[in-house]
Amino acid sequence: MAPRSSHLALFALFAVSLKFCYCQNETLNGARWGSAGVTWYGEPDGAGSTGGACGYGPMVSNPPLNAMVSAGGPSLFYNGIGCGTCYRIVCNGNPACSGKPITVMITDECPGGPCASEPFHFDLSGRSMGALAKPGQADQLRSAGVLRVNFRRVACLYQGTNIAFRIDAGANPYYIAFVVEYENGAGDLASLEIQPAGGNFIPMQEMRSAVWKINSGSPLMGPFNIRLTSARSHKVIVAQAVIPANWKADETYRSVVNFH
């Protein structure tokens, strides 16, 4: 197996995502087709997990994701940096494969087994695995073991959906943490800043997932503006007053902005 450093370099080549068949996909500049192994986990028509290591929670089963998601091996999960990235996958190596591309988003980690023994490996949700099959042959494909597929990273494009912020269940005025959902583009952020009422923008810390947090020495009061910077395009957008003054833990707040 190639050294880990070469895997991370290859990850950069495939840097771009899409979200699935409900939207148009855009291949990122420099993204190339590569070869990967594929398995699946969870329920046959399920989302694999109820949220996974990226912290997305039940959103993975709901529109616009609709369970078209995947756990990523170490080079795809990339210590959490790969959360929210999207990939187009084509299966041709089995008689049950349709040869038609699907798109999935990385929402979980697959740290062992074939996920760790191959340079690139997707552990798909049951629904994603079935979507690779010819009509009526989903079960045959799910029982085929490790499949070989071609893949490349593509831009995540959520048509008609703006960025949302799902507040962590343990958040409080001294510790604000949330998952950023549905951002268009490469699916990764260079930085995120929060601005409390009457204050300045304060940098937030990215955790080993799609969760961003800030520990403050004093309570932070809303409404909050959130400033997001794309890691790939370096575009900056601000979600104005997206988290209200009376915010609650474990709630989702939707903005009226997204990357374009």
CSV table of C-alpha atoms in Angstrom, one decimal:
chain,number,residue,atom,x,y,z
A,1,MET,CA,0.0,0.0,0.0
A,2,ALA,CA,1.3,3.5,-0.8
A,3,PRO,CA,2.4,5.7,2.1
A,4,ARG,CA,-0.2,7.9,3.8
A,5,SER,CA,1.4,11.0,2.5
A,6,SER,CA,0.8,9.9,-1.1
A,7,HIS,CA,-2.8,9.2,-0.3
A,8,LEU,CA,-3.3,12.7,1.0
A,9,ALA,CA,-1.8,14.2,-2.1
A,10,LEU,CA,-4.1,12.1,-4.2
A,11,PHE,CA,-7.0,13.4,-2.1
A,12,ALA,CA,-6.2,16.9,-3.2
A,13,LEU,CA,-6.4,15.9,-6.8
A,14,PHE,CA,-9.9,14.6,-6.4
A,15,ALA,CA,-11.0,17.7,-4.5
A,16,VAL,CA,-14.6,18.5,-5.4
A,17,SER,CA,-18.0,17.3,-4.6
A,18,LEU,CA,-21.6,17.0,-5.7
A,19,LYS,CA,-24.6,16.1,-3.8
A,20,PHE,CA,-26.6,13.7,-5.9
A,21,CYS,CA,-29.0,13.1,-8.7
A,22,TYR,CA,-31.5,15.9,-7.8
A,23,CYS,CA,-29.1,18.6,-8.9
A,24,GLN,CA,-26.7,19.4,-11.6
A,25,ASN,CA,-23.0,18.6,-10.9
A,26,GLU,CA,-19.9,20.5,-11.7
A,27,THR,CA,-16.5,18.9,-11.9
A,28,LEU,CA,-13.9,20.9,-10.1
A,29,ASN,CA,-10.9,22.0,-12.0
A,30,GLY,CA,-8.2,19.3,-12.0
A,31,ALA,CA,-10.5,16.6,-10.7
A,32,ARG,CA,-9.6,13.3,-12.3
A,33,TRP,CA,-11.2,9.9,-12.4
A,34,GLY,CA,-9.6,7.4,-10.0
A,35,SER,CA,-10.2,3.8,-8.9
A,36,ALA,CA,-11.7,2.9,-5.5
A,37,GLY,CA,-13.2,0.0,-3.6
A,38,VAL,CA,-16.9,0.1,-2.5
A,39,THR,CA,-18.8,-1.7,0.2
A,40,TRP,CA,-22.0,-0.8,2.0
A,41,TYR,CA,-23.4,-0.8,5.5
A,42,GLY,CA,-26.6,-0.3,7.5
A,43,GLU,CA,-30.1,-1.0,6.2
A,44,PRO,CA,-30.5,-2.0,2.5
A,45,ASP,CA,-32.4,1.2,1.7
A,46,GLY,CA,-31.0,3.3,4.5
A,47,ALA,CA,-28.5,6.0,5.1
A,48,GLY,CA,-25.8,3.8,6.6
A,49,SER,CA,-25.9,5.5,10.0
A,50,THR,CA,-28.1,8.0,11.8
A,51,GLY,CA,-25.5,10.8,11.3
A,52,GLY,CA,-22.1,9.3,11.6
A,53,ALA,CA,-18.7,10.8,12.5
A,54,CYS,CA,-19.3,14.1,10.7
A,55,GLY,CA,-22.1,15.1,13.0
A,56,TYR,CA,-24.8,15.7,10.4
A,57,GLY,CA,-27.4,13.7,12.5
A,58,PRO,CA,-30.8,12.8,11.0
A,59,MET,CA,-30.4,15.2,8.0
A,60,VAL,CA,-28.6,12.5,6.1
A,61,SER,CA,-31.9,10.7,5.6
A,62,ASN,CA,-33.9,13.8,4.7
A,63,PRO,CA,-34.1,15.9,1.5
A,64,PRO,CA,-32.0,17.1,-0.1
A,65,LEU,CA,-29.5,14.3,0.8
A,66,ASN,CA,-32.1,11.5,0.8
A,67,ALA,CA,-29.6,8.9,2.2
A,68,MET,CA,-27.3,9.3,-0.9
A,69,VAL,CA,-24.3,9.4,1.4
A,70,SER,CA,-21.1,7.4,2.2
A,71,ALA,CA,-18.6,6.8,4.9
A,72,GLY,CA,-15.1,7.4,3.7
A,73,GLY,CA,-11.9,5.5,4.2
A,74,PRO,CA,-9.0,7.4,5.8
A,75,SER,CA,-7.9,9.2,2.6
A,76,LEU,CA,-11.5,10.4,1.9
A,77,PHE,CA,-12.6,11.2,5.5
A,78,TYR,CA,-9.3,12.9,5.9
A,79,ASN,CA,-9.5,13.4,9.7
A,80,GLY,CA,-12.9,15.1,9.3
A,81,ILE,CA,-11.8,17.6,6.6
A,82,GLY,CA,-13.5,15.4,4.0
A,83,CYS,CA,-16.9,15.8,5.7
A,84,GLY,CA,-19.3,17.4,3.3
A,85,THR,CA,-17.4,16.7,0.1
A,86,CYS,CA,-19.2,15.1,-2.8
A,87,TYR,CA,-18.1,12.4,-5.3
A,88,ARG,CA,-19.4,11.0,-8.5
A,89,ILE,CA,-19.2,7.2,-8.6
A,90,VAL,CA,-19.6,4.8,-11.6
A,91,CYS,CA,-19.8,1.0,-11.3
A,92,ASN,CA,-19.0,-1.1,-14.3
A,93,GLY,CA,-17.2,-4.1,-12.9
A,94,ASN,CA,-20.1,-6.3,-12.0
A,95,PRO,CA,-23.0,-7.6,-14.2
A,96,ALA,CA,-25.5,-6.0,-11.9
A,97,CYS,CA,-23.8,-2.5,-12.3
A,98,SER,CA,-25.9,0.0,-14.3
A,99,GLY,CA,-22.9,2.0,-15.5
A,100,LYS,CA,-24.8,5.2,-14.6
A,101,PRO,CA,-23.1,7.7,-12.3
A,102,ILE,CA,-24.4,8.5,-8.8
A,103,THR,CA,-23.3,11.2,-6.5
A,104,VAL,CA,-22.8,10.9,-2.7
A,105,MET,CA,-21.6,13.1,0.1
A,106,ILE,CA,-19.1,12.0,2.8
A,107,THR,CA,-21.0,12.0,6.1
A,108,ASP,CA,-19.2,9.3,8.1
A,109,GLU,CA,-15.8,7.6,8.7
A,110,CYS,CA,-14.9,4.0,7.9
A,111,PRO,CA,-11.6,3.5,9.7
A,112,GLY,CA,-10.9,-0.2,9.4
A,113,GLY,CA,-11.1,-3.3,7.2
A,114,PRO,CA,-11.1,-2.7,3.4
A,115,CYS,CA,-11.6,1.1,4.1
A,116,ALA,CA,-8.1,1.2,5.6
A,117,SER,CA,-6.4,-1.3,3.3
A,118,GLU,CA,-7.1,0.5,0.0
A,119,PRO,CA,-5.8,3.9,-1.1
A,120,PHE,CA,-9.5,5.0,-1.7
A,121,HIS,CA,-12.6,3.3,-0.3
A,122,PHE,CA,-16.3,4.2,-0.1
A,123,ASP,CA,-18.5,2.5,2.5
A,124,LEU,CA,-21.8,3.5,0.9
A,125,SER,CA,-25.2,3.7,2.4
A,126,GLY,CA,-27.5,0.9,1.4
A,127,ARG,CA,-29.5,3.3,-0.8
A,128,SER,CA,-26.4,4.6,-2.5
A,129,MET,CA,-25.2,1.0,-3.2
A,130,GLY,CA,-28.6,0.1,-4.7
A,131,ALA,CA,-28.5,3.2,-6.9
A,132,LEU,CA,-25.4,1.8,-8.6
A,133,ALA,CA,-27.4,-1.2,-9.8
A,134,LYS,CA,-29.5,-2.0,-12.8
A,135,PRO,CA,-33.3,-1.9,-12.1
A,136,GLY,CA,-34.3,-4.9,-10.0
A,137,GLN,CA,-30.7,-5.9,-9.3
A,138,ALA,CA,-29.9,-3.9,-6.2
A,139,ASP,CA,-29.8,-6.9,-3.9
A,140,GLN,CA,-27.4,-8.7,-6.2
A,141,LEU,CA,-25.1,-5.8,-6.1
A,142,ARG,CA,-25.3,-5.4,-2.3
A,143,SER,CA,-24.3,-9.1,-2.0
A,144,ALA,CA,-21.4,-8.9,-4.4
A,145,GLY,CA,-18.7,-8.0,-1.8
A,146,VAL,CA,-16.1,-5.4,-2.5
A,147,LEU,CA,-16.7,-3.7,-5.8
A,148,ARG,CA,-14.3,-1.7,-8.0
A,149,VAL,CA,-15.6,1.6,-9.2
A,150,ASN,CA,-14.4,4.8,-10.8
A,151,PHE,CA,-14.8,8.1,-9.0
A,152,ARG,CA,-14.0,11.7,-9.0
A,153,ARG,CA,-14.8,14.7,-6.8
A,154,VAL,CA,-17.4,17.2,-8.0
A,155,ALA,CA,-18.9,20.4,-6.7
A,156,CYS,CA,-21.8,20.2,-4.3
A,157,LEU,CA,-24.8,22.1,-5.7
A,158,TYR,CA,-28.0,22.3,-3.7
A,159,GLN,CA,-30.4,23.9,-6.0
A,160,GLY,CA,-33.0,25.9,-4.1
A,161,THR,CA,-31.4,25.1,-0.7
A,162,ASN,CA,-29.5,27.7,1.4
A,163,ILE,CA,-26.9,27.1,4.1
A,164,ALA,CA,-28.3,26.0,7.4
A,165,PHE,CA,-26.8,25.7,10.9
A,166,ARG,CA,-27.8,22.9,13.2
A,167,ILE,CA,-27.0,23.8,16.8
A,168,ASP,CA,-25.2,21.2,18.9
A,169,ALA,CA,-27.4,19.6,21.6
A,170,GLY,CA,-24.8,20.7,24.3
A,171,ALA,CA,-24.5,24.3,23.2
A,172,ASN,CA,-25.0,27.2,25.6
A,173,PRO,CA,-24.1,30.9,25.7
A,174,TYR,CA,-20.6,30.0,26.8
A,175,TYR,CA,-20.1,27.2,24.3
A,176,ILE,CA,-21.7,27.6,20.9
A,177,ALA,CA,-21.3,24.8,18.4
A,178,PHE,CA,-23.1,23.8,15.2
A,179,VAL,CA,-22.9,21.8,12.0
A,180,VAL,CA,-22.8,23.7,8.7
A,181,GLU,CA,-25.2,22.1,6.2
A,182,TYR,CA,-25.8,22.4,2.5
A,183,GLU,CA,-23.0,24.7,1.4
A,184,ASN,CA,-22.5,24.7,-2.4
A,185,GLY,CA,-19.1,24.2,-4.0
A,186,ALA,CA,-16.2,22.1,-2.8
A,187,GLY,CA,-17.9,21.3,0.5
A,188,ASP,CA,-15.1,22.4,2.7
A,189,LEU,CA,-14.5,25.7,4.5
A,190,ALA,CA,-11.3,27.6,5.2
A,191,SER,CA,-12.7,29.5,8.1
A,192,LEU,CA,-15.9,30.4,9.9
A,193,GLU,CA,-16.5,33.4,12.2
A,194,ILE,CA,-19.3,34.4,14.4
A,195,GLN,CA,-20.4,37.9,15.3
A,196,PRO,CA,-22.5,38.4,18.4
A,197,ALA,CA,-24.9,41.3,18.8
A,198,GLY,CA,-22.9,44.5,19.1
A,199,GLY,CA,-19.6,42.7,18.8
A,200,ASN,CA,-16.9,41.9,16.3
A,201,PHE,CA,-16.4,38.7,14.3
A,202,ILE,CA,-14.7,36.0,16.3
A,203,PRO,CA,-12.9,33.0,14.7
A,204,MET,CA,-14.5,29.6,15.4
A,205,GLN,CA,-12.6,26.3,15.7
A,206,GLU,CA,-13.3,23.4,13.4
A,207,MET,CA,-13.6,20.1,15.2
A,208,ARG,CA,-12.8,16.7,13.8
A,209,SER,CA,-16.0,16.7,11.8
A,210,ALA,CA,-18.2,19.3,10.2
A,211,VAL,CA,-18.8,20.9,13.6
A,212,TRP,CA,-17.6,24.4,14.4
A,213,LYS,CA,-17.3,25.7,18.0
A,214,ILE,CA,-16.3,28.6,20.1
A,215,ASN,CA,-15.6,28.6,23.9
A,216,SER,CA,-16.1,32.1,25.3
A,217,GLY,CA,-15.2,33.4,28.7
A,218,SER,CA,-18.5,35.3,28.9
A,219,PRO,CA,-22.0,34.6,27.5
A,220,LEU,CA,-22.4,35.5,23.8
A,221,MET,CA,-25.7,37.2,22.9
A,222,GLY,CA,-27.5,37.0,19.6
A,223,PRO,CA,-28.7,37.5,17.0
A,224,PHE,CA,-25.5,36.1,15.4
A,225,ASN,CA,-24.1,36.8,12.0
A,226,ILE,CA,-21.9,34.0,10.5
A,227,ARG,CA,-19.1,34.7,8.0
A,228,LEU,CA,-18.0,31.7,5.9
A,229,THR,CA,-14.9,31.5,3.7
A,230,SER,CA,-14.6,28.7,1.1
A,231,ALA,CA,-11.4,26.7,1.3
A,232,ARG,CA,-11.1,26.2,-2.5
A,233,SER,CA,-12.6,29.4,-4.1
A,234,HIS,CA,-11.8,31.7,-1.1
A,235,LYS,CA,-15.2,33.3,-1.6
A,236,VAL,CA,-16.7,34.9,1.5
A,237,ILE,CA,-20.4,35.1,2.4
A,238,VAL,CA,-22.2,36.3,5.5
A,239,ALA,CA,-25.4,34.8,6.9
A,240,GLN,CA,-27.0,37.8,8.6
A,241,ALA,CA,-28.7,37.3,11.9
A,242,VAL,CA,-29.1,33.6,11.0
A,243,ILE,CA,-29.1,32.5,14.7
A,244,PRO,CA,-31.6,34.4,16.6
A,245,ALA,CA,-31.3,35.9,20.1
A,246,ASN,CA,-33.6,33.2,21.6
A,247,TRP,CA,-31.8,30.3,19.9
A,248,LYS,CA,-32.1,26.8,21.3
A,249,ALA,CA,-29.8,23.8,21.3
A,250,ASP,CA,-30.6,21.0,18.9
A,251,GLU,CA,-32.4,23.4,16.5
A,252,THR,CA,-31.7,24.2,12.9
A,253,TYR,CA,-31.6,27.7,11.6
A,254,ARG,CA,-31.6,28.4,7.8
A,255,SER,CA,-29.9,31.3,6.1
A,256,VAL,CA,-30.9,33.0,2.9
A,257,VAL,CA,-27.4,32.7,1.3
A,258,ASN,CA,-25.2,30.1,-0.3
A,259,PHE,CA,-22.0,30.0,-2.4
A,260,HIS,CA,-22.5,30.4,-6.1
